[in-house]
Amino acid sequence: MECLIREKRLFGNMKNTLQMPHFLKNRLLLLVFLPLQLAAQNTHWQMKQGDRLYDEKSWSAAEEAYRKAGTGAAAWYNAGNAAYQQGKYEAAAESFKKAAAAATTPEARSAAFFNLGNAYLQQGKYKEAIAAYENSLRQQPNRFDAKKNLQIARKKLKEQQQPPPPPPPQKQPPPPPPPKPQHNYLDRAQQPQKKEIPSGGISPEAARNILSTTVAPDEVKSAREYRQLAPATKPSRVKKDW
């Protein structure tokens, strides 16, 4: 204040100072305040446009409108929300950081830090998310949603820092069964099948066929000789007594 007062005194002691005409002062005021008024009107209009587009779920257009609204905390905050809805979590985080820096109330700063934590959480940046949630709770210690998300971020960070469990050992497949020997079947196929001799009386022709296939070669000769030696007997007729 002393510096300001000293400057006033210096200007007050100056002689022959130029006096600005009254109409020039009015024009100067118009030149200074008119752009500010127009900018304020544009900000208000862009915010209204952004709100309408946000309600219509036109996230990209809403984000653009909020960014055109200016550099106020509300504009940055809403632009971050629109970017978040599009999955643009990095852009959303940048907007929420600017909103937290421009906020003028603890409630606004807490909300900006809370959404900043959510954007970090979606990116897997759990350390940054924890810091953002803690900053949100410093502004509003009784925020239940910030406490809950803080626990989630801490759990995710713990899981991220733990080494993954080793994979379970793979079961060895059982050994294949040994191949079955095939020569037995071949031997059986190659062995001649013996013909069974039917029981009971058979004809001489059938007997010869059986002997030719079943008896040994040395036995065939004796059998042939036996047939030659055996006399051919014919049944005698019965004599009648007259």
XYZ file of N, CA and C in Angstrom, residues 40-152:
339
model
N -17.400 -12.442 -22.171
C -18.240 -13.085 -21.160
C -19.502 -13.656 -21.783
N -20.080 -12.923 -22.725
C -21.268 -13.430 -23.399
C -20.946 -14.678 -24.221
N -19.780 -14.669 -24.890
C -19.386 -15.834 -25.678
C -19.145 -17.041 -24.776
N -18.517 -16.793 -23.624
C -18.285 -17.886 -22.678
C -19.598 -18.489 -22.210
N -20.536 -17.647 -21.873
C -21.833 -18.132 -21.406
C -22.538 -18.921 -22.504
N -22.472 -18.412 -23.739
C -23.152 -19.101 -24.838
C -22.499 -20.447 -25.123
N -21.159 -20.492 -25.119
C -20.457 -21.753 -25.368
C -20.729 -22.776 -24.256
N -20.822 -22.317 -23.028
C -21.138 -23.227 -21.929
C -22.537 -23.804 -22.099
N -23.490 -22.963 -22.501
C -24.851 -23.450 -22.724
C -24.877 -24.462 -23.869
N -24.122 -24.167 -24.924
C -24.042 -25.103 -26.035
C -23.424 -26.431 -25.592
N -22.358 -26.324 -24.820
C -21.718 -27.543 -24.329
C -22.643 -28.376 -23.462
N -23.411 -27.705 -22.592
C -24.352 -28.438 -21.740
C -25.414 -29.147 -22.578
N -25.899 -28.465 -23.601
C -26.929 -29.081 -24.451
C -26.368 -30.290 -25.188
N -25.185 -30.137 -25.759
C -24.573 -31.240 -26.492
C -24.200 -32.393 -25.560
N -23.796 -32.058 -24.351
C -23.451 -33.105 -23.380
C -24.690 -33.916 -23.019
N -25.820 -33.234 -22.813
C -27.061 -33.948 -22.501
C -27.511 -34.817 -23.669
N -27.175 -34.409 -24.891
C -27.509 -35.207 -26.072
C -26.484 -36.309 -26.327
N -25.488 -36.418 -25.452
C -24.418 -37.414 -25.572
C -23.575 -37.209 -26.825
N -23.520 -35.972 -27.287
C -22.610 -35.614 -28.378
C -21.299 -35.175 -27.736
N -20.534 -36.161 -27.275
C -19.388 -35.867 -26.409
C -18.329 -35.032 -27.114
N -18.011 -35.361 -28.361
C -16.948 -34.639 -29.059
C -17.322 -33.176 -29.278
N -18.548 -32.923 -29.732
C -18.983 -31.540 -29.947
C -19.079 -30.787 -28.628
N -19.508 -31.472 -27.580
C -19.583 -30.823 -26.267
C -18.200 -30.440 -25.771
N -17.225 -31.327 -25.962
C -15.858 -31.008 -25.535
C -15.332 -29.782 -26.265
N -15.584 -29.703 -27.561
C -15.122 -28.548 -28.335
C -15.779 -27.260 -27.853
N -17.075 -27.330 -27.543
C -17.772 -26.132 -27.065
C -17.222 -25.687 -25.717
N -16.956 -26.624 -24.835
C -16.420 -26.254 -23.521
C -15.028 -25.643 -23.647
N -14.222 -26.158 -24.561
C -12.877 -25.605 -24.721
C -12.927 -24.189 -25.300
N -13.941 -23.907 -26.095
C -14.101 -22.547 -26.626
C -14.666 -21.590 -25.587
N -15.182 -22.141 -24.496
C -15.822 -21.290 -23.484
C -14.820 -20.487 -22.673
N -13.549 -20.830 -22.740
C -12.561 -20.060 -21.989
C -11.712 -20.952 -21.109
N -11.081 -20.311 -20.129
C -10.128 -21.012 -19.268
C -10.603 -21.058 -17.823
N -11.891 -20.949 -17.612
C -12.403 -21.028 -16.253
C -12.439 -22.459 -15.750
N -12.598 -22.599 -14.442
C -12.612 -23.926 -13.828
C -13.767 -24.769 -14.350
N -14.939 -24.155 -14.505
C -16.098 -24.908 -14.980
C -15.897 -25.387 -16.410
N -15.304 -24.555 -17.265
C -15.077 -24.942 -18.656
C -14.096 -26.106 -18.742
N -12.994 -26.029 -17.988
C -12.023 -27.120 -17.992
C -12.623 -28.400 -17.409
N -13.380 -28.252 -16.357
C -13.988 -29.415 -15.699
C -14.952 -30.133 -16.645
N -15.828 -29.359 -17.307
C -16.793 -29.976 -18.214
C -16.121 -30.531 -19.465
N -15.080 -29.872 -19.943
C -14.332 -30.412 -21.082
C -13.687 -31.746 -20.715
N -13.189 -31.839 -19.483
C -12.632 -33.114 -19.028
C -13.676 -34.210 -18.955
N -14.871 -33.861 -18.500
C -15.941 -34.859 -18.449
C -16.312 -35.351 -19.845
N -16.394 -34.430 -20.816
C -16.728 -34.831 -22.183
C -15.635 -35.712 -22.783
N -14.375 -35.379 -22.525
C -13.280 -36.220 -23.017
C -13.296 -37.592 -22.349
N -13.617 -37.622 -21.071
C -13.686 -38.893 -20.332
C -14.744 -39.815 -20.935
N -15.883 -39.250 -21.321
C -16.955 -40.052 -21.906
C -16.536 -40.662 -23.243
N -15.572 -40.068 -23.917
C -15.085 -40.600 -25.191
C -13.953 -41.599 -25.010
N -13.536 -41.830 -23.764
C -12.401 -42.706 -23.534
C -11.061 -42.028 -23.728
N -11.055 -40.703 -23.858
C -9.811 -39.936 -24.016
C -9.309 -39.552 -22.620
N -8.767 -40.545 -21.923
C -8.451 -40.355 -20.511
C -7.251 -39.441 -20.291
N -6.298 -39.442 -21.208
C -5.156 -38.532 -21.064
C -5.604 -37.084 -21.210
N -6.412 -36.804 -22.227
C -6.924 -35.443 -22.411
C -7.817 -35.036 -21.249
N -8.601 -35.980 -20.748
C -9.463 -35.679 -19.599
C -8.630 -35.328 -18.373
N -7.539 -36.069 -18.156
C -6.690 -35.789 -16.995
C -6.085 -34.392 -17.076
N -5.651 -33.987 -18.260
C -5.088 -32.644 -18.414
C -6.135 -31.575 -18.110
N -7.365 -31.792 -18.550
C -8.421 -30.808 -18.276
C -8.751 -30.754 -16.788
N -8.785 -31.907 -16.130
C -9.101 -31.916 -14.701
C -7.993 -31.257 -13.879
N -6.747 -31.413 -14.297
C -5.660 -30.731 -13.583
C -5.790 -29.213 -13.701
N -6.148 -28.738 -14.879
C -6.338 -27.296 -15.054
C -7.558 -26.804 -14.286
N -8.601 -27.642 -14.223
C -9.786 -27.254 -13.452
C -9.466 -27.157 -11.968
N -8.656 -28.096 -11.462
C -8.281 -28.046 -10.044
C -7.442 -26.811 -9.739
N -6.564 -26.436 -10.684
C -5.729 -25.254 -10.464
C -6.543 -23.970 -10.519
N -7.596 -23.940 -11.334
C -8.403 -22.722 -11.476
C -9.559 -22.653 -10.492
N -9.839 -23.744 -9.781
C -10.984 -23.754 -8.861
C -10.747 -22.793 -7.705
N -11.829 -22.201 -7.236
C -11.742 -21.208 -6.156
C -12.403 -21.676 -4.865
N -13.014 -22.851 -4.868
C -13.668 -23.365 -3.659
C -13.164 -24.775 -3.381
N -13.181 -25.207 -2.118
C -12.765 -26.581 -1.805
C -13.621 -27.627 -2.510
N -14.904 -27.348 -2.650
C -15.785 -28.314 -3.306
C -15.397 -28.504 -4.767
N -15.113 -27.400 -5.458
C -14.736 -27.497 -6.871
C -13.391 -28.191 -7.034
N -12.419 -27.881 -6.169
C -11.118 -28.549 -6.247
C -11.248 -30.038 -5.942
N -12.079 -30.381 -4.952
C -12.276 -31.792 -4.611
C -12.879 -32.562 -5.779
N -13.873 -31.961 -6.444
C -14.496 -32.630 -7.588
C -13.506 -32.812 -8.733
N -12.671 -31.799 -8.984
C -11.690 -31.904 -10.061
C -10.654 -32.980 -9.754
N -10.164 -33.026 -8.519
C -9.190 -34.056 -8.150
C -9.808 -35.452 -8.187
N -11.078 -35.550 -7.812
C -11.742 -36.851 -7.841
C -11.815 -37.386 -9.269
N -12.255 -36.538 -10.201
C -12.324 -36.980 -11.591
C -10.937 -37.210 -12.181
N -9.957 -36.461 -11.711
C -8.582 -36.703 -12.144
C -8.134 -38.100 -11.717
N -8.487 -38.486 -10.485
C -8.161 -39.843 -10.038
C -8.827 -40.904 -10.887
N -10.074 -40.657 -11.287
C -10.763 -41.621 -12.148
C -10.073 -41.756 -13.506
N -9.627 -40.632 -14.069
C -8.938 -40.681 -15.361
C -7.621 -41.441 -15.248
N -6.891 -41.236 -14.162
C -5.650 -41.987 -13.957
C -5.938 -43.470 -13.742
N -6.999 -43.766 -13.024
C -7.344 -45.162 -12.749
C -7.654 -45.905 -14.043
N -8.322 -45.242 -14.967
C -8.644 -45.872 -16.244
C -7.393 -46.140 -17.077
N -6.339 -45.380 -16.851
C -5.091 -45.569 -17.596
C -4.152 -46.557 -16.924
N -4.538 -47.062 -15.759
C -3.655 -47.954 -15.030
C -2.540 -47.240 -14.291
N -2.662 -45.917 -14.134
C -1.667 -45.140 -13.384
C -2.138 -45.053 -11.930
N -1.891 -46.124 -11.204
C -2.487 -46.249 -9.876
C -1.832 -45.322 -8.855
N -0.543 -45.080 -8.958
C 0.107 -44.149 -8.032
C -0.464 -42.740 -8.196
N -0.605 -42.305 -9.441
C -1.165 -40.976 -9.685
C -2.622 -40.905 -9.240
N -3.358 -41.991 -9.431
C -4.761 -42.015 -8.993
C -4.856 -41.899 -7.477
N -3.978 -42.592 -6.759
C -3.981 -42.513 -5.290
C -3.722 -41.081 -4.835
N -2.737 -40.424 -5.453
C -2.430 -39.038 -5.077
C -3.611 -38.115 -5.362
N -4.301 -38.328 -6.482
C -5.445 -37.474 -6.823
C -6.593 -37.673 -5.837
N -6.876 -38.910 -5.476
C -7.957 -39.161 -4.511
C -7.616 -38.589 -3.133
N -6.351 -38.688 -2.756
C -5.942 -38.106 -1.474
C -6.102 -36.586 -1.491
N -5.777 -35.947 -2.616
C -5.986 -34.500 -2.724
C -7.465 -34.150 -2.668
N -8.295 -34.992 -3.258
C -9.738 -34.756 -3.190
C -10.233 -34.830 -1.751
N -9.713 -35.797 -1.000
C -10.136 -35.945 0.399
C -9.574 -34.835 1.282
N -8.458 -34.255 0.901
C -7.947 -33.119 1.679
C -8.892 -31.920 1.572
N -9.532 -31.784 0.429
C -10.479 -30.686 0.255
C -11.826 -31.007 0.897
N -12.245 -32.256 0.800
C -13.509 -32.710 1.397
C -13.274 -34.072 2.052
N -12.923 -34.094 3.324
C -12.564 -35.356 3.984
C -13.698 -36.367 4.055
N -14.927 -35.962 3.905
C -16.056 -36.882 4.077
C -16.592 -37.428 2.753
N -15.835 -37.341 1.690
C -16.308 -37.865 0.402
C -16.213 -39.384 0.410
N -17.372 -40.040 0.394
C -17.388 -41.502 0.413
C -16.865 -42.074 -0.902
N -17.224 -41.442 -2.036
C -16.792 -41.978 -3.324
C -15.280 -41.899 -3.483
N -14.673 -40.841 -2.965
C -13.217 -40.729 -3.044
C -12.540 -41.774 -2.162
N -13.102 -42.031 -0.982
C -12.537 -43.065 -0.103
C -12.624 -44.442 -0.755
N -13.758 -44.718 -1.366
C -13.950 -46.025 -2.005
C -12.992 -46.214 -3.177
N -12.887 -45.211 -4.037
C -11.990 -45.323 -5.184
C -10.530 -45.341 -4.759
N -10.221 -44.689 -3.649
C -8.857 -44.734 -3.132
C -8.488 -46.157 -2.729
N -9.399 -46.873 -2.092
C -9.139 -48.265 -1.731
C -8.942 -49.130 -2.972
N -9.755 -48.872 -3.997
C -9.612 -49.642 -5.238
C -8.248 -49.388 -5.877
